[in-house]
Amino acid sequence: MNGAVAAGALASPIRSMVPAAQAADGFFELKAVRAKAALLGPGEPETDVWSYNNVVPGPLVRARRGETVKVRLINELDEPTTIHWHGIRIENAMDGVAGLTQAPVQPGDSFDYVFTVPDAGTYWYHSHNKSWEQMARGLYGRLIIDGDADAFATDHTLMIDDWRLADSGAIDEQSLGSMMDWSHGGRLGNWVTVNGTSYPKMQLAADGANRLRLVNPSNARIYELVLKGLNAQLIGLDGQVFDEPRPVDGPLALSPAQRIDLAVFGNGSETAEILALNGSDQIPLAGFSLPKKTDGEGASGGNGNVPLLKPNTLAEPDLDNALSVELNMEGGAMGMMTGARMGGGMMGEGRGTGGMGGGMMGGGGMMGMRDLVQNGFAWAFNGVAGMPEKPLFSVPRGRTVRLTMINDTRWPHAMHLHGHHFRVLSRDGEPEPGTPWRDTVTAGVAQAQNVEIAFVADNPGKWLLHCHMAEHMAAGMVTWFEVA
Ligand code: C2O
Ligand code: CU
């Protein structure tokens, strides 16, 4: 890797600035290990977390577009784990999905991830075994791929996470796996951190464009974000930058696993903030300071030039020759689902999969809701709860897939496709402006119920398609497809 992956290279004042853990063979080591984190802020009781290299978020993994990343996961936890490189169009065997692309890494074992990164942009990594528990305990980190000309004055990543903490600052463990959360909106926290701390302050440059990368590693929360004291332009989503910046009109919705890239400039104020809307409240998340300009003219201002970013090269969907697939999303509290078949495929996301990483052995006939719930299921895709034995579809490499997701539930869902980016074509039949590339799209309630996407299935292997609300995935909202 030749030092391409470095920890703490970003200018964010956070605890993730640990020295790079470089092994003699060039691998960057990520050690999954119990640690303590100052989630409540300095001077407050620390929280027992699960971490990579003792910090939450885990160390920054950073490389240049086209390079090969080599990371060794060392599991020092008491249960199996894996790492998924979210949003990277990766070789299938390196995708990190326990029970589909690899066996979970047992306590005391290690696994070498070696993959090239075709796209520049904002990504992240996280556990993909029992992620409803392992992500909630802190197993995630930043993954930044640099392009050719990312000439921003400052570059900050904000990982916005909500934790469910007791008054003591400890993670509320009793509610982990609560069927109430699993069948409703997922595990929502009561304490928000940015980069593992409470209200960090970041320095922005007075002159030039500042890059803000917003990442949502939360189990289930959708944020509505607003910026105060800054002029902002949207430059990319889910790791894919636009040809040209787009205006920010109104609050920015950020669903679990999604990323928003912004170019921001001071607007004349000396301080600025990012806040989350919460009903009629506004929760301050992080502060920014803007130095006075050297000419003494007061705080910086204006809406300068955004450095031109070179979009990644992705194959355009060929809608005339597409394979059309429908995905019906069913179940959950207040839903209409009366029963489903239980999938018999192996995957490490259900309950009790800490030991062997498998589980969800079912298969066979229809089950009523009561039996499903007893087995930890509350949701289904096309009448199947949990990982089906057979793929949702198989497609020859290079063919376009047009996927219509129909949300028949009373809840929003953050639908994530592995191994590919897709274009969002329409919502409830209305063409989506700019048909952005994404890897995770929100379907439901506040937004349209039905979302149509398309992508070229050009990455061979077995890939997951699931709701990224970790409890919804664990409780049934998961399937897979195969590119031959
Ligand atoms: Cu971010 Cu299936 O994962
Ligand atoms: Cu969901």
Coordinates of C-alpha atoms and ligand atoms in Angstrom, one line a residue:
M1 CA 0.0 0.0 0.0
N2 CA 3.1 2.3 0.3
G3 CA 1.6 4.4 3.1
A4 CA -1.5 5.1 1.0
V5 CA -3.6 4.1 3.9
A6 CA -2.9 6.3 6.9
A7 CA -4.8 6.9 10.1
G8 CA -5.8 10.4 11.1
A9 CA -4.8 12.1 7.8
L10 CA -8.0 14.1 8.0
A11 CA -8.0 17.3 9.9
S12 CA -10.8 16.4 12.1
P13 CA -10.2 16.9 15.8
I14 CA -11.2 13.5 16.9
R15 CA -9.8 10.5 18.8
S16 CA -9.3 8.4 15.7
M17 CA -5.9 9.9 15.2
V18 CA -4.1 6.7 16.1
P19 CA -0.9 5.8 14.4
A20 CA -1.3 3.6 11.4
A21 CA -1.0 0.0 12.4
Q22 CA 1.2 -1.2 9.6
A23 CA 2.3 -4.8 9.7
A24 CA 5.7 -5.8 8.3
D25 CA 4.1 -7.3 5.2
G26 CA 2.3 -4.0 4.3
F27 CA -1.1 -4.9 5.7
F28 CA -3.0 -2.3 7.6
E29 CA -4.2 -4.0 10.8
L30 CA -7.7 -3.5 12.1
K31 CA -8.1 -5.2 15.5
A32 CA -11.6 -5.7 16.6
V33 CA -11.3 -5.3 20.3
R34 CA -13.2 -4.0 23.4
A35 CA -12.3 -0.5 24.4
K36 CA -13.6 2.6 26.1
A37 CA -14.9 5.7 24.4
A38 CA -15.7 9.2 25.6
L39 CA -19.1 9.3 23.9
L40 CA -20.6 11.6 26.5
G41 CA -17.7 14.0 26.1
P42 CA -14.6 15.0 28.1
G43 CA -14.9 14.7 31.8
E44 CA -17.9 12.4 31.6
P45 CA -18.0 8.6 32.3
E46 CA -16.6 6.6 29.4
T47 CA -18.6 3.9 27.6
D48 CA -17.6 0.3 27.0
V49 CA -17.6 -0.2 23.2
W50 CA -16.4 -2.6 20.6
S51 CA -13.8 -0.9 18.4
Y52 CA -11.2 -1.2 15.7
N53 CA -7.8 -0.4 17.2
N54 CA -9.4 1.0 20.4
V55 CA -11.1 4.0 18.8
V56 CA -14.6 4.8 17.6
P57 CA -15.0 5.3 14.7
G58 CA -12.2 2.9 13.7
P59 CA -9.0 4.3 12.1
L60 CA -9.4 6.1 8.8
V61 CA -8.6 3.8 5.8
R62 CA -7.6 6.0 2.9
A63 CA -6.3 5.1 -0.6
R64 CA -6.2 6.6 -4.1
R65 CA -8.6 5.5 -6.8
G66 CA -7.3 2.4 -8.5
E67 CA -5.0 1.4 -5.7
T68 CA -5.0 -1.9 -3.9
V69 CA -6.1 -1.8 -0.2
K70 CA -4.7 -4.5 2.1
V71 CA -6.3 -4.8 5.5
R72 CA -5.9 -7.5 8.0
L73 CA -8.9 -8.0 10.4
I74 CA -7.7 -9.4 13.7
N75 CA -10.6 -10.6 15.9
E76 CA -10.0 -10.1 19.6
L77 CA -13.7 -10.1 20.4
D78 CA -15.5 -13.1 22.0
E79 CA -17.7 -13.6 19.0
P80 CA -17.2 -13.9 15.2
T81 CA -17.0 -10.9 13.0
T82 CA -16.3 -9.6 9.5
I83 CA -15.7 -6.3 7.7
H84 CA -17.8 -5.1 4.9
W85 CA -16.4 -2.2 2.7
H86 CA -19.6 -0.3 2.2
G87 CA -20.1 1.1 -1.3
I88 CA -16.9 -0.2 -2.8
R89 CA -17.5 -2.0 -6.1
I90 CA -15.3 -4.8 -4.8
E91 CA -14.3 -8.4 -5.7
N92 CA -17.1 -10.6 -4.3
A93 CA -14.8 -12.7 -2.0
M94 CA -13.7 -9.5 -0.2
D95 CA -17.3 -8.2 0.4
G96 CA -17.2 -9.3 4.0
V97 CA -20.7 -10.8 4.3
A98 CA -20.7 -13.5 6.9
G99 CA -22.5 -16.6 5.6
L100 CA -22.5 -15.5 2.0
T101 CA -19.1 -14.3 0.8
Q102 CA -17.0 -15.6 3.6
A103 CA -17.1 -17.6 6.8
P104 CA -17.1 -15.3 9.8
V105 CA -13.8 -14.7 11.4
Q106 CA -13.6 -16.6 14.7
P107 CA -12.3 -15.1 17.9
G108 CA -8.5 -15.2 17.8
D109 CA -8.4 -15.6 14.0
S110 CA -7.7 -13.1 11.3
F111 CA -8.7 -12.5 7.7
D112 CA -6.8 -10.6 5.0
Y113 CA -8.9 -8.3 2.8
V114 CA -7.2 -7.3 -0.5
F115 CA -9.1 -5.3 -3.0
T116 CA -8.7 -2.6 -5.5
V117 CA -10.9 0.6 -5.3
P118 CA -12.3 1.6 -8.6
D119 CA -14.1 4.7 -7.4
A120 CA -13.0 7.9 -5.6
G121 CA -15.3 9.2 -2.9
T122 CA -16.7 8.8 0.6
Y123 CA -17.2 5.2 1.9
W124 CA -17.2 3.5 5.2
Y125 CA -16.6 0.1 6.7
H126 CA -18.5 -1.9 9.3
S127 CA -19.1 -5.3 10.8
H128 CA -21.3 -7.6 8.7
N129 CA -22.0 -10.3 11.2
K130 CA -24.7 -9.6 13.7
S131 CA -24.4 -6.0 12.6
W132 CA -27.5 -5.1 14.6
E133 CA -25.4 -5.6 17.7
Q134 CA -21.8 -5.1 16.4
M135 CA -22.5 -1.8 14.7
A136 CA -24.5 -0.6 17.7
R137 CA -21.5 -1.3 19.9
G138 CA -19.1 0.8 17.6
L139 CA -17.7 -1.5 14.9
Y140 CA -17.4 1.0 12.0
G141 CA -14.9 3.4 10.5
R142 CA -14.2 5.8 7.7
L143 CA -13.0 4.7 4.2
I144 CA -12.0 7.6 1.9
I145 CA -10.8 7.1 -1.7
D146 CA -9.1 10.1 -3.2
G147 CA -9.5 11.1 -6.8
D148 CA -7.0 12.9 -9.0
A149 CA -7.8 16.5 -8.2
D150 CA -9.5 16.8 -4.8
A151 CA -8.2 20.3 -4.1
F152 CA -10.2 21.4 -1.1
A153 CA -8.9 23.8 1.5
T154 CA -10.1 21.4 4.3
D155 CA -11.7 18.0 4.2
H156 CA -13.7 16.7 7.2
T157 CA -15.7 13.5 7.6
L158 CA -18.6 13.5 10.0
M159 CA -19.8 10.1 11.1
I160 CA -23.1 10.8 12.8
D161 CA -24.3 8.0 15.1
D162 CA -27.0 7.7 17.7
W163 CA -26.3 5.5 20.6
R164 CA -28.8 4.1 23.2
L165 CA -27.1 4.8 26.5
A166 CA -28.1 4.4 30.1
D167 CA -27.6 7.4 32.5
S168 CA -24.3 5.8 33.5
G169 CA -23.1 6.2 29.9
A170 CA -23.1 2.4 29.4
I171 CA -24.7 1.0 26.2
D172 CA -28.2 -0.2 26.9
E173 CA -27.6 -3.8 26.4
Q174 CA -30.9 -5.1 27.6
S175 CA -32.7 -3.7 24.5
L176 CA -30.3 -5.2 22.0
G177 CA -32.3 -7.7 20.0
S178 CA -35.6 -6.2 21.3
M179 CA -38.4 -7.5 19.1
M180 CA -40.1 -4.2 19.7
D181 CA -37.3 -2.4 17.8
W182 CA -37.0 -5.1 15.3
S183 CA -40.7 -4.9 14.2
H184 CA -40.9 -1.1 14.4
G185 CA -38.3 1.6 13.4
G186 CA -35.2 -0.3 14.5
R187 CA -32.8 0.6 17.3
L188 CA -33.0 4.4 17.7
G189 CA -30.5 6.0 20.1
N190 CA -30.9 8.7 22.7
W191 CA -27.4 10.2 22.3
V192 CA -25.8 11.5 19.1
T193 CA -22.1 11.6 18.5
V194 CA -20.1 12.9 15.6
N195 CA -16.9 10.9 15.1
G196 CA -17.4 9.3 18.5
T197 CA -17.7 12.4 20.6
S198 CA -20.2 15.0 21.5
Y199 CA -20.3 18.2 19.6
P200 CA -16.7 18.3 18.1
K201 CA -15.5 21.6 16.7
M202 CA -13.9 21.7 13.3
Q203 CA -11.8 24.3 11.7
L204 CA -12.8 25.5 8.2
A205 CA -10.7 27.6 5.9
A206 CA -11.7 31.2 5.3
D207 CA -10.7 31.1 1.7
G208 CA -11.5 28.3 -0.7
A209 CA -14.0 25.5 -0.6
N210 CA -14.2 23.1 2.4
R211 CA -15.3 19.5 1.9
L212 CA -17.7 18.0 4.3
R213 CA -18.4 14.3 4.1
L214 CA -21.5 13.2 6.1
V215 CA -21.8 9.5 6.9
N216 CA -24.6 7.8 8.7
P217 CA -23.4 4.6 10.5
S218 CA -26.5 4.5 12.8
N219 CA -28.4 1.3 13.0
A220 CA -31.7 2.8 12.0
R221 CA -32.0 6.6 12.3
I222 CA -32.7 8.8 9.4
Y223 CA -31.3 12.3 10.0
E224 CA -32.7 15.6 8.6
L225 CA -29.7 17.8 8.7
V226 CA -29.3 21.6 8.4
L227 CA -26.3 23.8 8.2
K228 CA -26.2 27.2 9.9
G229 CA -23.7 29.9 9.0
L230 CA -22.5 28.2 5.9
N231 CA -23.2 28.3 2.2
A232 CA -23.3 24.7 0.9
Q233 CA -23.4 23.0 -2.4
L234 CA -24.1 19.3 -2.9
I235 CA -21.2 17.6 -4.7
G236 CA -22.0 13.9 -4.4
L237 CA -24.0 11.1 -2.9
D238 CA -22.9 7.7 -1.6
G239 CA -19.4 8.1 -2.9
Q240 CA -20.3 9.2 -6.4
V241 CA -19.6 12.9 -7.2
F242 CA -21.7 14.8 -9.7
D243 CA -20.4 16.5 -12.9
E244 CA -21.4 19.8 -11.4
P245 CA -22.4 20.9 -7.9
R246 CA -26.1 21.0 -7.2
P247 CA -27.9 23.5 -4.9
V248 CA -28.9 22.5 -1.4
D249 CA -32.6 23.3 -1.0
G250 CA -33.9 22.4 2.4
P251 CA -32.9 19.9 5.0
L252 CA -30.6 17.0 3.9
A253 CA -32.1 13.6 4.5
L254 CA -29.4 11.0 5.4
S255 CA -30.6 7.4 5.9
P256 CA -28.5 4.6 7.5
A257 CA -25.4 3.9 5.4
Q258 CA -25.9 6.9 3.1
R259 CA -23.3 9.6 2.5
I260 CA -23.6 13.2 1.4
D261 CA -20.7 15.2 0.2
L262 CA -20.8 19.0 0.4
A263 CA -18.7 21.9 -0.6
V264 CA -19.1 24.6 2.0
F265 CA -18.1 28.2 2.3
G266 CA -18.5 30.7 5.1
N267 CA -21.4 33.1 4.7
G268 CA -20.0 35.9 6.9
S269 CA -20.6 34.4 10.3
E270 CA -17.6 33.5 12.4
T271 CA -19.1 30.3 13.7
A272 CA -21.3 27.7 12.0
E273 CA -23.0 24.5 13.0
I274 CA -24.6 21.4 11.7
L275 CA -27.9 20.4 13.4
A276 CA -30.3 17.6 13.2
L277 CA -34.0 18.3 13.0
N278 CA -35.9 16.3 15.6
G279 CA -39.6 17.2 15.6
S280 CA -39.7 20.9 16.4
D281 CA -36.2 20.7 18.0
Q282 CA -32.9 21.3 16.4
I283 CA -30.1 19.2 17.9
P284 CA -26.6 20.7 17.5
L285 CA -24.2 18.0 16.2
A286 CA -20.9 19.7 15.5
G287 CA -19.5 23.2 15.3
F288 CA -17.3 24.9 12.8
S289 CA -15.0 27.9 13.3
L290 CA -14.1 30.2 10.5
P291 CA -11.0 32.3 10.9
K292 CA -11.1 36.0 10.1
K293 CA -9.7 36.7 6.7
T294 CA -6.1 38.0 6.7
D295 CA -7.1 41.3 5.3
G296 CA -9.0 42.0 8.5
E297 CA -12.2 42.3 6.6
G298 CA -14.2 40.2 9.1
A299 CA -15.2 36.6 8.7
S300 CA -14.9 34.8 5.5
G301 CA -17.8 34.9 3.1
G302 CA -19.1 34.1 -0.3
N303 CA -19.7 31.1 -2.4
G304 CA -16.5 30.5 -4.2
N305 CA -15.5 28.0 -6.8
V306 CA -16.0 24.4 -6.1
P307 CA -13.0 22.4 -7.2
L308 CA -14.0 20.2 -10.2
L309 CA -14.2 16.6 -9.3
K310 CA -13.9 13.9 -11.8
P311 CA -16.8 11.5 -11.6
N312 CA -16.1 7.8 -11.5
T313 CA -16.7 5.7 -14.6
L314 CA -19.7 3.5 -14.2
A315 CA -21.5 1.6 -17.0
E316 CA -24.9 3.2 -17.9
P317 CA -27.9 1.0 -17.6
D318 CA -29.4 -0.1 -20.9
L319 CA -33.1 0.1 -20.0
D320 CA -34.3 -1.3 -23.3
N321 CA -32.7 -4.7 -22.6
A322 CA -33.1 -4.8 -18.9
L323 CA -34.2 -7.7 -16.7
S324 CA -37.2 -6.4 -14.7
V325 CA -37.5 -7.5 -11.1
E326 CA -40.1 -6.6 -8.5
L327 CA -39.3 -6.5 -4.8
N328 CA -42.3 -6.4 -2.4
M329 CA -41.4 -5.2 1.0
E330 CA -43.8 -6.5 3.6
G331 CA -44.4 -6.8 7.3
G332 CA -43.5 -4.8 10.4
A333 CA -45.8 -3.3 13.1
M334 CA -49.1 -2.0 11.7
G335 CA -48.4 -3.8 8.4
M336 CA -50.7 -6.1 6.5
M337 CA -48.5 -9.2 6.4
T338 CA -50.2 -12.3 7.8
G339 CA -47.4 -14.7 7.2
A340 CA -44.4 -15.6 5.2
R341 CA -42.1 -18.5 4.4
M342 CA -38.9 -18.5 6.4
G343 CA -35.7 -18.4 4.3
G344 CA -33.4 -21.3 4.8
G345 CA -30.2 -19.6 3.6
M346 CA -27.3 -19.1 5.9
M347 CA -26.4 -15.6 7.0
G348 CA -24.8 -14.2 10.1
E349 CA -27.3 -11.5 10.8
G350 CA -30.1 -13.2 12.8
R351 CA -30.3 -13.8 16.5
G352 CA -27.9 -16.2 18.2
T353 CA -25.5 -16.1 15.3
G354 CA -22.7 -15.0 17.5
G355 CA -21.4 -18.5 18.0
M356 CA -21.3 -20.1 14.5
G357 CA -22.2 -17.2 12.3
G358 CA -24.9 -19.2 10.5
G359 CA -28.3 -19.7 11.8
M360 CA -31.7 -18.8 10.3
M361 CA -32.3 -22.4 9.4
G362 CA -35.8 -22.6 8.3
G363 CA -37.2 -23.2 4.9
G364 CA -40.4 -24.9 4.0
G365 CA -44.0 -23.8 4.4
M366 CA -45.9 -20.7 5.3
M367 CA -45.7 -19.5 8.9
G368 CA -48.1 -17.2 10.7
M369 CA -46.9 -13.9 12.2
R370 CA -46.8 -15.4 15.7
D371 CA -44.4 -18.2 14.7
L372 CA -42.4 -15.8 12.6
V373 CA -41.9 -13.4 15.5
Q374 CA -41.0 -16.3 17.8
N375 CA -38.2 -17.0 15.3
G376 CA -37.1 -13.4 15.3
F377 CA -38.7 -12.4 12.0
A378 CA -41.1 -9.5 11.4
W379 CA -40.5 -8.6 7.7
A380 CA -40.4 -10.3 4.4
F381 CA -39.3 -9.7 0.8
N382 CA -41.6 -11.3 -1.8
G383 CA -43.2 -13.5 0.9
V384 CA -39.9 -14.8 2.3
A385 CA -38.5 -13.7 5.7
G386 CA -34.8 -13.9 6.0
M387 CA -32.1 -15.1 3.6
P388 CA -33.7 -17.3 0.9
E389 CA -31.9 -20.4 -0.3
K390 CA -32.3 -19.3 -3.9
P391 CA -31.3 -15.9 -5.2
L392 CA -34.0 -13.3 -5.9
F393 CA -32.6 -13.3 -9.5
S394 CA -29.6 -14.5 -11.5
V395 CA -28.4 -12.4 -14.3
P396 CA -25.6 -12.8 -16.8
R397 CA -22.7 -10.4 -16.3
G398 CA -23.2 -7.1 -18.1
R399 CA -27.0 -7.2 -18.3
T400 CA -29.0 -4.3 -16.9
V401 CA -31.3 -4.9 -14.0
R402 CA -34.3 -2.7 -13.4
L403 CA -35.6 -3.2 -9.9
T404 CA -38.9 -1.9 -8.6
M405 CA -39.1 -1.8 -4.9
I406 CA -42.6 -1.6 -3.5
N407 CA -42.8 -0.6 0.1
D408 CA -46.0 -2.2 1.5
T409 CA -45.1 -1.5 5.1
R410 CA -45.8 1.5 7.3
W411 CA -42.1 2.2 7.8
P412 CA -39.3 3.8 5.7
H413 CA -36.4 1.5 4.7
A414 CA -32.9 2.2 3.5
M415 CA -32.4 -0.3 0.7
H416 CA -28.7 -1.2 0.0
L417 CA -27.4 -3.1 -2.9
H418 CA -23.9 -4.8 -2.6
G419 CA -21.2 -4.7 -5.2
H420 CA -22.8 -2.2 -7.5
H421 CA -24.0 1.4 -7.7
F422 CA -27.4 2.0 -9.2
R423 CA -29.2 5.0 -10.7
V424 CA -32.4 6.1 -9.0
L425 CA -34.9 6.3 -11.9
S426 CA -38.2 7.3 -10.2
R427 CA -40.2 7.5 -7.0
D428 CA -43.8 6.7 -7.2
G429 CA -43.5 7.0 -11.0
E430 CA -42.1 10.5 -10.9
P431 CA -38.7 10.7 -12.5
E432 CA -35.9 11.4 -10.0
P433 CA -34.2 14.6 -10.8
G434 CA -30.6 14.0 -11.9
T435 CA -31.1 10.2 -11.5
P436 CA -28.2 10.1 -9.1
W437 CA -25.9 7.1 -8.6
R438 CA -26.4 5.6 -5.1
D439 CA -25.7 2.4 -3.2
T440 CA -28.5 3.0 -0.6
V441 CA -31.9 4.5 -1.3
T442 CA -34.8 5.3 1.0
A443 CA -38.2 3.9 0.2
G444 CA -41.1 4.9 2.2
V445 CA -43.3 7.2 4.3
A446 CA -41.6 10.6 4.2
Q447 CA -40.5 9.8 0.7
A448 CA -42.2 7.8 -2.0
Q449 CA -43.3 4.3 -1.3
N450 CA -42.1 2.9 -4.6
V451 CA -38.6 3.4 -5.9
E452 CA -37.3 2.2 -9.2
I453 CA -33.6 1.7 -9.7
A454 CA -31.4 0.3 -12.5
F455 CA -27.8 -0.9 -12.7
V456 CA -25.6 -2.9 -14.9
A457 CA -24.9 -6.2 -13.2
D458 CA -21.2 -6.2 -14.1
N459 CA -19.6 -7.5 -10.9
P460 CA -19.7 -11.3 -10.8
G461 CA -20.6 -13.1 -7.6
K462 CA -23.3 -13.4 -4.9
W463 CA -24.5 -10.0 -3.6
L464 CA -26.8 -9.0 -0.8
L465 CA -29.8 -6.7 -1.2
H466 CA -31.2 -5.6 2.1
C467 CA -32.6 -2.9 4.3
H468 CA -29.7 -1.2 6.1
M469 CA -31.7 -0.7 9.2
A470 CA -29.8 -3.4 11.0
E471 CA -32.8 -4.7 12.9
H472 CA -35.0 -4.9 9.8
M473 CA -32.3 -6.9 8.0
A474 CA -31.9 -9.2 11.0
A475 CA -35.7 -9.6 11.2
G476 CA -36.1 -10.6 7.6
M477 CA -35.4 -7.8 5.1
V478 CA -32.6 -9.5 3.3
T479 CA -32.2 -11.3 0.0
W480 CA -29.4 -11.9 -2.6
F481 CA -28.8 -12.0 -6.3
E482 CA -26.2 -13.6 -8.4
V483 CA -24.2 -12.2 -11.3
A484 CA -22.9 -15.1 -13.4
Ligands
C2O1 CU1 -23.4 -1.4 4.8 CU2 -24.9 -5.1 3.7 O1 -24.1 -3.3 4.3
CU2 CU -36.0 -1.3 6.9

